[in-house]
XYZ file of C-alpha atoms in Angstrom:
729
model
C -144.369 232.940 232.247
C -141.157 234.938 232.910
C -139.639 235.552 236.237
C -140.056 238.941 238.030
C -137.228 241.471 237.307
C -135.450 243.489 240.041
C -137.510 246.476 239.200
C -140.897 244.789 239.545
C -142.937 245.166 242.676
C -143.446 242.087 244.909
C -147.129 242.868 245.721
C -149.918 244.864 244.145
C -153.038 245.477 246.223
C -153.989 242.224 247.913
C -151.973 240.172 245.415
C -148.414 238.713 245.655
C -146.805 238.829 242.342
C -145.478 235.404 240.940
C -144.110 236.394 237.590
C -144.592 238.189 234.262
C -147.322 236.920 231.815
C -146.396 239.617 229.263
C -145.932 243.320 228.487
C -147.305 245.746 225.818
C -147.734 249.219 224.965
C -149.915 250.194 227.919
C -148.316 248.231 230.649
C -147.115 245.021 232.129
C -149.349 241.887 233.002
C -148.350 239.882 236.126
C -149.563 236.648 237.446
C -150.582 237.279 241.021
C -152.195 235.343 243.875
C -154.780 237.129 246.249
C -154.665 236.446 249.853
C -157.657 234.052 249.310
C -155.418 231.838 247.158
C -157.105 232.840 243.807
C -154.977 233.465 240.884
C -155.283 236.626 238.805
C -153.855 238.407 235.805
C -152.972 241.860 236.772
C -152.239 244.690 234.274
C -150.274 247.481 235.675
C -150.436 250.839 233.586
C -147.122 252.565 232.544
C -146.008 255.655 234.320
C -146.440 257.807 231.215
C -150.131 256.964 231.060
C -150.688 257.114 234.857
C -149.554 260.731 234.833
C -152.398 261.744 232.512
C -155.626 262.846 234.437
C -157.939 262.185 231.444
C -156.473 258.724 231.183
C -157.099 258.001 234.920
C -160.697 259.124 234.544
C -161.349 257.027 231.667
C -159.538 254.027 233.354
C -161.796 254.516 236.331
C -164.892 254.521 234.219
C -163.647 251.420 232.388
C -162.887 249.345 235.418
C -166.346 250.186 236.856
C -167.920 249.260 233.673
C -165.865 246.072 233.325
C -167.021 244.824 236.743
C -170.569 244.883 235.302
C -169.662 242.424 232.542
C -171.513 239.200 233.526
C -170.671 236.263 231.209
C -169.130 232.814 231.730
C -167.293 233.403 228.405
C -165.363 236.472 229.683
C -162.493 236.401 232.070
C -164.009 238.490 234.846
C -162.548 241.665 236.518
C -161.830 240.876 240.032
C -160.283 244.074 241.355
C -158.823 247.453 240.286
C -157.173 250.620 241.563
C -157.367 253.849 239.549
C -156.052 256.037 242.395
C -152.682 254.588 243.040
C -149.379 255.653 241.723
C -149.684 253.073 238.955
C -153.279 252.150 238.156
C -153.818 248.363 237.740
C -156.611 245.936 236.811
C -157.020 242.377 237.860
C -158.883 239.683 236.083
C -159.327 235.964 236.785
C -156.477 233.875 235.669
C -157.612 231.528 232.846
C -155.576 228.428 232.235
C -155.947 227.330 228.822
C -154.864 227.611 225.089
C -154.863 230.530 222.823
C -157.111 229.958 219.659
C -153.991 231.159 217.700
C -151.862 228.399 219.069
C -154.709 225.759 218.632
C -155.049 226.599 214.986
C -151.409 226.762 214.330
C -150.635 223.359 215.830
C -153.871 221.446 214.942
C -155.130 223.241 211.661
C -158.339 224.963 211.019
C -161.538 224.081 212.980
C -164.442 222.154 211.397
C -167.544 224.384 210.495
C -169.544 223.265 213.493
C -166.719 224.051 215.814
C -166.447 227.513 214.433
C -170.181 228.114 214.654
C -170.151 227.052 218.333
C -167.215 229.236 218.895
C -168.852 232.181 217.233
C -171.992 231.784 219.260
C -170.329 231.714 222.731
C -168.015 234.548 221.776
C -171.026 236.524 220.603
C -172.512 236.088 223.946
C -169.206 237.338 225.589
C -169.358 240.448 223.318
C -172.979 240.992 224.035
C -172.132 241.195 227.808
C -169.207 243.478 227.042
C -171.443 245.885 224.924
C -174.257 245.785 227.494
C -171.689 247.055 230.157
C -170.930 250.139 227.943
C -167.636 248.749 226.699
C -165.895 248.075 223.302
C -163.139 245.554 223.340
C -161.267 246.933 220.456
C -158.801 243.991 220.053
C -160.893 240.824 219.379
C -158.297 238.384 217.946
C -157.207 234.760 218.146
C -154.586 235.501 220.803
C -157.265 237.137 222.978
C -159.404 233.985 222.977
C -158.283 231.229 225.314
C -159.758 227.772 224.816
C -160.196 226.189 228.329
C -161.493 222.931 229.653
C -165.067 224.177 229.802
C -165.309 226.641 226.975
C -163.709 229.823 225.364
C -162.909 232.959 227.202
C -162.551 236.378 225.874
C -159.640 238.051 227.720
C -157.654 241.305 227.798
C -159.654 244.438 228.802
C -156.416 246.369 228.838
C -157.410 248.485 225.818
C -161.225 248.136 226.105
C -162.882 251.546 226.529
C -166.198 253.184 227.171
C -168.491 253.640 224.240
C -168.785 257.483 225.093
C -165.203 257.952 226.102
C -162.988 260.535 224.442
C -160.236 259.316 222.427
C -156.882 259.794 223.828
C -154.795 258.910 220.631
C -153.668 261.034 217.660
C -156.199 260.969 214.834
C -153.719 258.769 212.730
C -153.110 256.106 215.368
C -154.809 252.817 214.689
C -155.740 250.799 217.912
C -156.080 247.175 217.498
C -154.272 244.180 215.679
C -154.041 244.769 211.702
C -155.793 241.850 210.128
C -158.361 241.583 212.799
C -159.797 245.108 212.930
C -162.639 246.840 211.159
C -162.438 249.164 208.209
C -163.515 252.122 210.443
C -160.471 251.276 212.738
C -158.184 250.747 209.643
C -158.888 254.222 208.219
C -157.800 256.003 211.511
C -159.386 259.498 211.154
C -160.371 259.807 214.793
C -163.652 257.819 214.484
C -164.184 255.901 217.775
C -164.847 252.276 217.176
C -168.054 250.849 218.466
C -169.624 247.455 219.170
C -169.963 246.846 215.394
C -166.084 247.114 215.157
C -166.000 244.179 217.713
C -168.398 242.355 215.542
C -166.248 242.647 212.409
C -163.266 241.599 214.357
C -165.158 238.585 215.565
C -165.833 237.776 211.791
C -162.095 237.964 211.085
C -161.373 235.598 214.062
C -163.848 233.076 212.955
C -162.472 233.176 209.402
C -159.073 232.585 210.688
C -160.404 229.562 212.903
C -161.983 228.064 209.797
C -159.155 228.641 207.242
C -155.987 228.971 209.303
C -155.282 232.417 207.878
C -156.478 236.037 208.424
C -159.183 236.870 205.968
C -157.250 239.978 204.592
C -153.915 238.261 204.373
C -150.607 239.270 206.136
C -147.574 241.310 205.506
C -146.841 245.093 205.713
C -149.242 246.858 207.880
C -150.155 249.545 205.341
C -151.091 246.762 202.940
C -153.233 245.007 205.483
C -155.007 248.153 206.359
C -155.747 248.782 202.697
C -157.101 245.338 201.963
C -159.300 245.448 205.091
C -160.879 248.766 203.654
C -161.033 247.959 199.965
C -160.997 244.137 199.370
C -163.379 241.371 199.989
C -162.159 238.812 202.676
C -160.619 235.649 201.450
C -162.856 232.803 202.551
C -161.386 230.112 200.182
C -161.551 226.614 201.644
C -164.835 227.141 203.537
C -167.200 224.729 201.863
C -169.972 225.199 204.401
C -172.378 227.529 202.792
C -174.154 228.516 205.993
C -170.716 229.526 207.522
C -169.690 231.346 204.446
C -172.983 233.337 204.458
C -172.531 234.130 208.165
C -169.030 235.422 207.808
C -170.000 237.380 204.840
C -172.464 239.376 206.964
C -170.050 239.851 209.885
C -167.475 241.239 207.455
C -169.657 243.844 205.846
C -167.567 247.010 205.180
C -170.604 249.212 206.542
C -171.047 248.891 210.431
C -174.639 249.331 210.212
C -174.994 246.188 207.979
C -173.469 243.954 210.727
C -175.675 242.254 213.299
C -175.187 243.320 216.854
C -173.847 240.672 219.263
C -177.071 239.733 220.846
C -178.634 239.311 217.348
C -175.643 237.196 216.311
C -176.316 234.826 218.966
C -179.738 234.269 217.585
C -178.527 233.980 213.973
C -176.021 231.168 214.529
C -178.077 227.844 214.412
C -175.927 225.619 216.387
C -176.066 224.151 219.987
C -173.510 225.823 222.281
C -173.192 223.389 225.310
C -172.175 224.930 228.492
C -169.300 223.533 230.425
C -168.113 221.150 227.585
C -165.787 221.229 224.743
C -167.044 218.241 222.867
C -167.560 220.440 220.042
C -163.873 220.797 219.438
C -161.770 218.196 217.614
C -160.089 215.549 219.813
C -156.599 216.867 219.030
C -157.465 220.389 220.260
C -159.013 218.958 223.347
C -155.915 217.030 224.238
C -153.685 220.078 223.749
C -156.033 222.109 225.944
C -155.706 219.489 228.563
C -152.122 219.335 228.438
C -151.632 223.036 228.351
C -154.195 223.582 231.254
C -152.343 221.089 233.447
C -149.001 222.779 232.732
C -150.262 226.353 233.484
C -152.003 225.252 236.575
C -148.812 224.075 238.053
C -147.836 226.221 241.047
C -145.535 229.142 239.934
C -141.836 228.885 240.427
C -141.252 231.194 243.340
C -140.369 231.072 246.954
C -142.924 232.023 249.685
C -145.955 231.192 247.530
C -148.393 230.863 250.188
C -152.173 230.189 250.665
C -152.905 230.181 254.432
C -156.413 228.952 253.899
C -157.442 226.248 251.494
C -158.253 227.598 248.069
C -161.350 226.808 246.043
C -160.639 224.055 243.446
C -161.352 225.001 239.776
C -164.584 223.759 238.376
C -164.306 220.185 237.188
C -164.018 220.309 233.427
C -165.997 217.962 231.286
C -163.185 216.153 229.346
C -160.064 217.293 231.026
C -159.683 214.081 233.079
C -158.720 215.635 236.463
C -161.260 213.525 238.162
C -159.732 213.861 241.654
C -163.076 214.035 243.321
C -164.684 211.000 241.812
C -163.560 208.677 244.682
C -160.734 206.121 244.573
C -161.565 202.633 243.395
C -165.079 203.233 241.870
C -165.172 201.125 238.821
C -167.983 200.809 236.249
C -168.537 197.086 234.986
C -168.623 196.720 231.234
C -168.439 193.894 228.699
C -165.302 191.680 228.408
C -163.983 188.233 228.960
C -162.476 187.147 232.209
C -158.849 185.953 232.238
C -157.797 184.058 235.304
C -154.480 185.371 236.621
C -154.326 183.582 239.876
C -154.631 180.075 238.538
C -152.074 177.986 236.646
C -149.432 180.614 236.517
C -146.691 178.088 236.081
C -145.667 175.760 233.277
C -145.080 176.352 229.623
C -141.896 176.918 227.725
C -139.641 179.796 228.151
C -140.324 180.603 224.460
C -143.064 183.362 224.269
C -144.815 181.641 221.534
C -145.744 177.958 220.957
C -144.496 176.662 217.514
C -145.822 173.572 215.701
C -149.182 173.564 217.443
C -151.173 173.777 214.389
C -152.954 176.985 215.412
C -152.359 180.580 214.350
C -149.681 182.594 216.332
C -150.263 186.297 217.062
C -147.786 188.852 218.668
C -147.951 191.179 221.598
C -145.375 193.788 221.400
C -143.418 195.243 224.199
C -141.971 198.840 223.575
C -139.834 199.496 226.561
C -136.717 201.458 227.726
C -134.182 198.574 228.183
C -130.980 200.454 227.998
C -131.833 204.042 228.999
C -132.672 205.961 232.263
C -135.641 203.740 233.095
C -134.236 200.385 232.012
C -135.014 198.663 235.301
C -138.739 199.498 234.882
C -138.661 198.458 231.247
C -137.086 195.199 231.886
C -139.495 194.392 234.664
C -142.354 195.147 232.335
C -140.924 192.864 229.762
C -140.712 190.009 232.141
C -144.245 190.579 233.201
C -145.583 190.398 229.641
C -143.554 187.062 228.894
C -145.006 185.471 232.001
C -148.561 186.217 230.919
C -147.887 184.904 227.427
C -146.100 181.842 228.700
C -149.091 181.151 231.108
C -151.582 181.456 228.340
C -149.662 179.211 225.932
C -149.275 176.556 228.664
C -153.022 176.064 228.808
C -152.795 174.081 225.491
C -156.417 174.194 224.440
C -156.818 177.764 223.087
C -157.585 178.515 219.366
C -154.462 180.540 219.068
C -150.975 181.057 220.607
C -148.985 184.071 221.315
C -145.574 185.379 220.848
C -143.811 188.449 222.469
C -141.811 190.790 220.350
C -139.700 193.285 222.390
C -138.083 196.465 221.030
C -135.957 198.708 223.041
C -136.517 202.547 222.454
C -133.919 203.701 225.128
C -136.408 206.134 226.489
C -135.565 208.331 223.492
C -138.540 210.153 221.734
C -137.089 209.832 218.178
C -136.043 206.189 218.529
C -139.446 205.563 220.169
C -141.081 206.709 216.943
C -139.126 204.288 214.795
C -140.014 201.376 217.223
C -143.694 202.281 217.097
C -143.485 202.409 213.192
C -142.019 198.895 212.958
C -144.807 197.438 215.341
C -147.373 199.134 213.280
C -146.137 197.568 210.123
C -146.020 194.041 211.470
C -149.530 192.656 210.966
C -149.142 189.944 213.414
C -148.734 192.501 216.199
C -152.184 193.001 217.754
C -151.344 195.078 220.862
C -148.404 196.673 222.364
C -147.593 197.168 226.051
C -145.576 200.316 226.758
C -143.912 202.712 226.422
C -142.038 202.966 229.770
C -141.858 206.865 230.111
C -143.793 209.869 229.268
C -141.688 211.506 226.456
C -141.569 208.215 224.545
C -145.360 207.727 225.034
C -146.180 211.307 223.878
C -143.964 210.747 220.758
C -145.650 207.554 219.507
C -149.304 207.926 220.156
C -149.972 209.364 216.647
C -148.182 206.558 215.013
C -150.292 203.893 216.992
C -153.458 205.843 216.412
C -152.977 205.874 212.643
C -152.458 202.116 212.659
C -155.268 201.782 215.164
C -153.090 199.466 217.110
C -153.903 199.343 220.806
C -151.126 200.600 223.013
C -151.421 200.093 226.840
C -148.964 201.956 229.153
C -148.685 201.033 232.868
C -145.997 203.581 233.861
C -146.584 206.735 231.717
C -148.534 208.922 234.045
C -149.073 212.322 232.832
C -152.656 213.648 232.938
C -152.569 214.496 229.175
C -150.362 214.071 226.187
C -149.929 216.627 223.314
C -150.207 213.848 220.712
C -153.032 214.996 218.253
C -155.091 211.715 218.542
C -155.181 208.946 220.959
C -158.120 206.618 219.973
C -155.996 203.421 220.500
C -154.108 204.527 223.572
C -154.938 203.182 227.056
C -153.446 204.594 230.357
C -153.667 201.495 232.634
C -152.409 203.275 235.736
C -153.606 206.296 237.627
C -152.252 209.484 236.102
C -149.919 211.404 238.691
C -152.473 213.987 239.555
C -155.011 211.318 240.527
C -152.676 209.989 243.171
C -153.429 213.205 245.140
C -156.552 211.479 246.407
C -154.759 208.685 248.366
C -151.955 211.091 249.339
C -154.413 213.441 250.970
C -156.363 210.727 252.563
C -153.219 209.212 254.083
C -151.884 212.265 255.456
C -154.875 214.557 256.500
C -157.395 211.954 257.476
C -155.775 211.530 260.964
C -156.603 213.251 264.252
C -153.113 214.905 264.771
C -152.910 216.681 261.329
C -154.781 219.799 260.428
C -152.412 221.355 257.956
C -150.553 219.594 255.115
C -147.314 221.393 254.007
C -146.811 220.684 250.185
C -143.427 221.393 248.806
C -143.360 221.366 244.900
C -139.720 221.114 243.568
C -139.479 222.216 239.901
C -136.724 219.593 239.560
C -139.510 216.959 239.351
C -140.840 218.249 236.064
C -144.446 217.981 234.846
C -145.190 214.909 237.075
C -144.241 216.868 240.213
C -146.247 219.910 238.980
C -149.282 217.867 238.510
C -149.397 215.811 241.803
C -148.140 218.776 243.828
C -150.747 221.279 242.570
C -153.619 218.623 242.725
C -152.587 217.709 246.350
C -152.585 221.456 247.540
C -155.841 222.372 245.675
C -157.784 219.380 246.815
C -156.694 219.094 250.518
C -159.483 221.240 251.668
C -161.987 219.665 249.267
C -161.427 216.073 250.274
C -160.913 216.804 253.825
C -161.516 219.434 256.684
C -157.838 220.133 256.832
C -155.864 222.881 254.852
C -152.794 223.063 252.784
C -149.699 225.290 252.964
C -147.792 225.351 249.468
C -144.392 226.200 248.844
C -142.595 226.135 245.373
C -138.709 225.962 244.972
C -136.883 226.370 241.643
C -135.064 223.430 240.088
C -131.632 222.958 241.545
C -132.553 224.284 244.919
C -130.012 222.655 247.421
C -130.896 224.251 250.879
C -134.323 223.333 252.036
C -133.704 224.475 255.488
C -135.367 228.056 255.095
C -138.212 226.561 253.262
C -138.901 223.839 256.009
C -138.502 226.592 258.676
C -141.226 228.570 256.954
C -143.492 225.694 256.513
C -143.262 224.773 260.227
C -143.858 228.389 261.266
C -147.164 228.310 259.361
C -148.290 225.207 261.358
C -147.624 222.444 258.865
C -148.227 219.135 260.889
C -147.494 216.969 257.904
C -145.374 217.191 254.958
C -145.664 216.127 251.166
C -142.641 216.519 248.764
C -143.339 216.581 245.033
C -140.054 216.423 243.158
C -137.026 214.114 242.417
C -135.089 211.775 244.663
C -132.211 214.196 245.218
C -134.547 216.904 246.205
C -136.502 214.510 248.509
C -133.303 213.609 250.329
C -132.445 217.220 250.893
C -135.837 217.894 252.181
C -135.571 214.804 254.520
C -132.248 216.096 255.921
C -133.633 219.573 256.584
C -136.649 218.235 258.162
C -134.606 215.826 260.419
C -132.603 218.804 261.686
C -135.703 220.076 263.368
C -137.823 218.613 266.228
C -140.695 217.701 263.760
C -141.990 214.000 264.298
C -145.190 214.067 262.093
C -146.011 212.072 258.906
C -143.812 212.710 255.952
C -144.358 211.552 252.381
C -142.697 212.058 248.937
C -144.114 211.214 245.579
C -143.323 207.741 244.103
C -140.712 208.931 241.569
C -138.306 209.522 244.486
C -138.617 206.145 245.775
C -135.352 204.744 244.591
C -131.921 203.820 245.902
C -130.580 207.423 245.510
C -133.148 208.509 248.058
C -132.003 205.916 250.639
C -128.229 206.651 249.930
C -128.426 210.495 249.854
C -130.810 210.798 252.786
C -129.249 208.386 255.166
C -130.843 208.065 258.554
C -133.011 211.116 257.796
C -135.158 209.143 255.487
C -136.357 206.642 258.001
C -140.281 206.328 258.394
C -140.861 208.438 255.141
C -143.734 207.174 253.249
C -144.550 206.974 249.522
C -147.946 206.462 247.591
C -147.200 204.536 244.450
C -149.222 203.140 241.528
C -147.437 199.843 241.446
C -147.926 196.813 243.872
C -145.110 195.079 245.510
C -144.042 191.472 245.261
C -144.784 190.945 248.994
C -148.239 191.796 248.562
C -150.743 188.787 249.270
C -152.369 189.346 245.784
C -149.100 188.968 244.106
C -147.944 185.833 246.003
C -148.401 183.324 243.162
C -147.214 185.811 240.550
C -144.053 186.378 242.564
C -143.390 182.743 243.022
C -143.598 182.100 239.360
C -141.307 185.091 238.541
C -138.781 183.740 240.844
C -138.817 180.371 239.225
C -138.688 181.758 235.764
C -136.182 184.552 236.240
C -134.401 183.573 239.518
C -135.436 186.928 241.293
C -138.465 188.530 242.919
C -140.552 190.802 240.479
C -139.403 194.329 240.429
C -141.984 197.237 240.349
C -144.180 197.366 237.281
C -143.722 193.732 236.419
C -147.297 192.897 237.907
C -148.835 195.714 236.182
C -147.273 194.684 232.744
C -148.620 191.156 233.558
C -152.046 192.545 234.123
C -151.994 194.592 230.945
C -151.037 191.626 228.846
C -153.715 189.655 230.594
C -156.278 192.447 229.656
C -155.181 192.018 226.047
C -155.383 188.226 226.097
C -158.902 188.401 227.640
C -160.015 190.731 224.810
C -158.446 188.439 222.063
C -160.029 185.417 223.631
C -163.457 187.068 223.693
C -163.042 188.272 220.116
C -161.889 184.923 218.819
C -165.049 183.395 220.373
C -167.055 185.717 218.373
C -165.377 185.654 215.080
C -164.647 182.008 214.971
C -167.221 180.184 217.192
C -166.439 176.844 215.419
C -162.849 176.956 217.100
C -164.456 176.015 220.445
C -165.989 172.739 219.248
C -164.049 169.571 219.614
C -160.703 168.576 221.302
C -158.462 169.526 218.279
C -158.333 172.658 216.176
C -156.858 173.236 212.768
C -154.783 176.214 211.680
C -156.902 179.036 210.264
C -159.978 178.284 212.330
C -159.426 181.278 214.560
C -159.306 184.374 212.397
C -157.081 187.306 213.339
C -159.118 190.035 214.977
C -158.984 193.536 213.510
C -156.899 195.912 215.597
C -159.744 198.348 215.820
C -161.983 195.621 217.159
C -159.502 194.837 219.882
C -159.436 198.521 220.762
C -163.153 198.598 221.230
C -163.080 195.281 223.253
C -160.449 196.547 225.581
C -162.325 199.941 226.025
C -165.442 197.988 227.060
C -163.671 195.407 229.359
C -163.623 195.108 233.153
C -160.595 193.010 234.038
C -159.535 191.848 237.505
C -155.771 191.741 237.715
C -153.107 191.319 240.463
C -152.655 194.932 241.243
C -156.227 196.311 240.466
C -159.353 195.997 238.487
C -159.063 197.586 235.130
C -161.761 199.597 233.510
C -161.439 202.714 231.384
C -163.302 205.954 230.942
C -164.431 207.374 227.591
C -160.842 208.747 227.195
C -159.251 205.426 227.816
C -157.800 206.512 231.251
C -157.970 204.107 234.250
C -161.017 204.577 236.331
C -160.197 205.060 240.065
C -156.990 205.919 241.823
C -155.845 202.693 243.359
C -152.495 203.150 244.843
C -150.119 201.270 247.337
C -148.166 202.512 250.421
C -144.581 202.095 251.205
C -142.299 203.220 253.963
C -138.572 203.403 254.600
C -137.779 201.034 257.462
C -134.168 199.966 258.574
C -132.808 201.512 255.364
C -135.051 199.745 252.862
C -138.399 200.091 251.389
C -141.253 198.197 253.004
C -144.642 197.558 251.480
C -147.678 198.616 253.784
C -150.510 197.593 251.615
C -153.132 199.496 249.692
C -153.579 203.216 250.150
C -156.774 204.596 251.891
C -159.768 204.145 249.563
C -158.176 201.957 247.011
C -160.089 198.945 245.987
C -159.032 195.357 246.712
């Protein structure tokens, strides 16, 4: 989305404009927010068309007809005005991924996916045609793949079937390569519903092959091939799909089935509200893109006075904010005691000379980059878990730790992952430390089917194409909205939560800020008042004043430490004394230093436990003995992640080498090395009770629940308050 220009209006109808989504030959498309809080895509017609009375008449008929389109697979028209100085049409804003981008990035879709897509889009077109409209520009860029199915968008050039053409006879309306022969020839023949069906055939052929069926190049050549040549369907081995496309791409309109008949011809289930029919890499990309697009727009005074309705919960997207914190489903898996026998053992991570096989747990961490403190804390946590296991002395295998520093750099992270993947003794990896490194390496680990468990990479979704071996062993940032809302709004003195999203916080801030705003009125009886500021904003005084003027009696800041300190100083300059909270990424020394006295009593909801927690007492004591200091944040979580791996290895070894459990001694080779894929499956099926939380994973290998921990600033330092409301013990 682009910023508004000086010539753009600030409001259209009942919508405040937030930015430009695009521009074309007919007008400009804006992103707007209605007074109800709902987002809309608003197409405003250019003045030269607005001065044409015939155009206005057609636009009025078209808008009225578009309101009659009733399909879950069409972006609904929500409002329109044909009488104003510049006519406009608003449709629901759909957060998703264009089919064109999905194919470009992930390759052609499987035959079943193409058939399901075709059936759902045929239903979309049937609704359009029933309303008396012809779309006239069905193409991959006008189909969005969303978390609960496809959407046909852009009624900007749709027209009534009986409307009089407003264009010259030699003007072709549509996108060359995706239009019907009767459109390609021009000649003044108005395209009808059969033209949309042909365009759908071109779209489906593109989805199946990754290229338009009549090639590319000069427009004149494209139009000629569309009229005279047969479509290129090479590479489509599925004969049923080839036959279907052949019918749709018939040169004669009368030979094509209508959209309603096409729905019946496609023999394939079309599940509602699910995208299980799409490849996993496309699903991941949809989730990542949807999360990014649903971030609150970058503009001052973006306001929703009343709570907005949350979007429907998609099937595989993972934004399970309403599932309730701490609810865990027990599954198979071995228990690994973490509270007993923590001490003892050599400082070596493996036990040499024991006569039993030694396997390796890898640690991929940022040890010398921007998150080096977190990376070193995690390395220490893993070492303690391995040393504790080796000290038991009666197990059928021993463990070593192999640590590689990726510096938090994506390119270096890939090389580190490749080294781990080539080392056959490495059975699992704990890490990486940050989101960018994690996103970069998932494909490498997945290809090797090497389980990788992160405790501090917290994005909702990653763009990597496949993640079968990846486990996210911490609540993703957006899930932390649940304990944040409960902490701030479930109190008698708070009715409205002011949510300030600072773009400086990146995608993490977008996710937690957006989720907190959207779900405040869902999880509680309170409301939220959101504001968004551009990255680099230094003066928060007017923003705070506006939020107070709109009755905000609690505040949540989503952004970085520098912005949180500025927010704290601006709030301290007012008479406000209510609850204040910032996201956990701001909880560092810079916030205390830059905020000074203004940060006193600020709170944080964080996914990592503190060394002073009762649950961490023995672990903290062992850590002090081993390393001469209390454990830093993320050490306990890394200890737990290693414990989870060790429990799974122990269970697998008991299965594959039962003889190893007999007798007081064991010989080398009695415990066979488990396959990495088997370890992935065992971890996925495990329920493991650690120091910080109970670990269990959903079908996408995300941590179930949203356990979190509360901190506050007291006397210039951070103090642990305990588990956040709703978190499990």
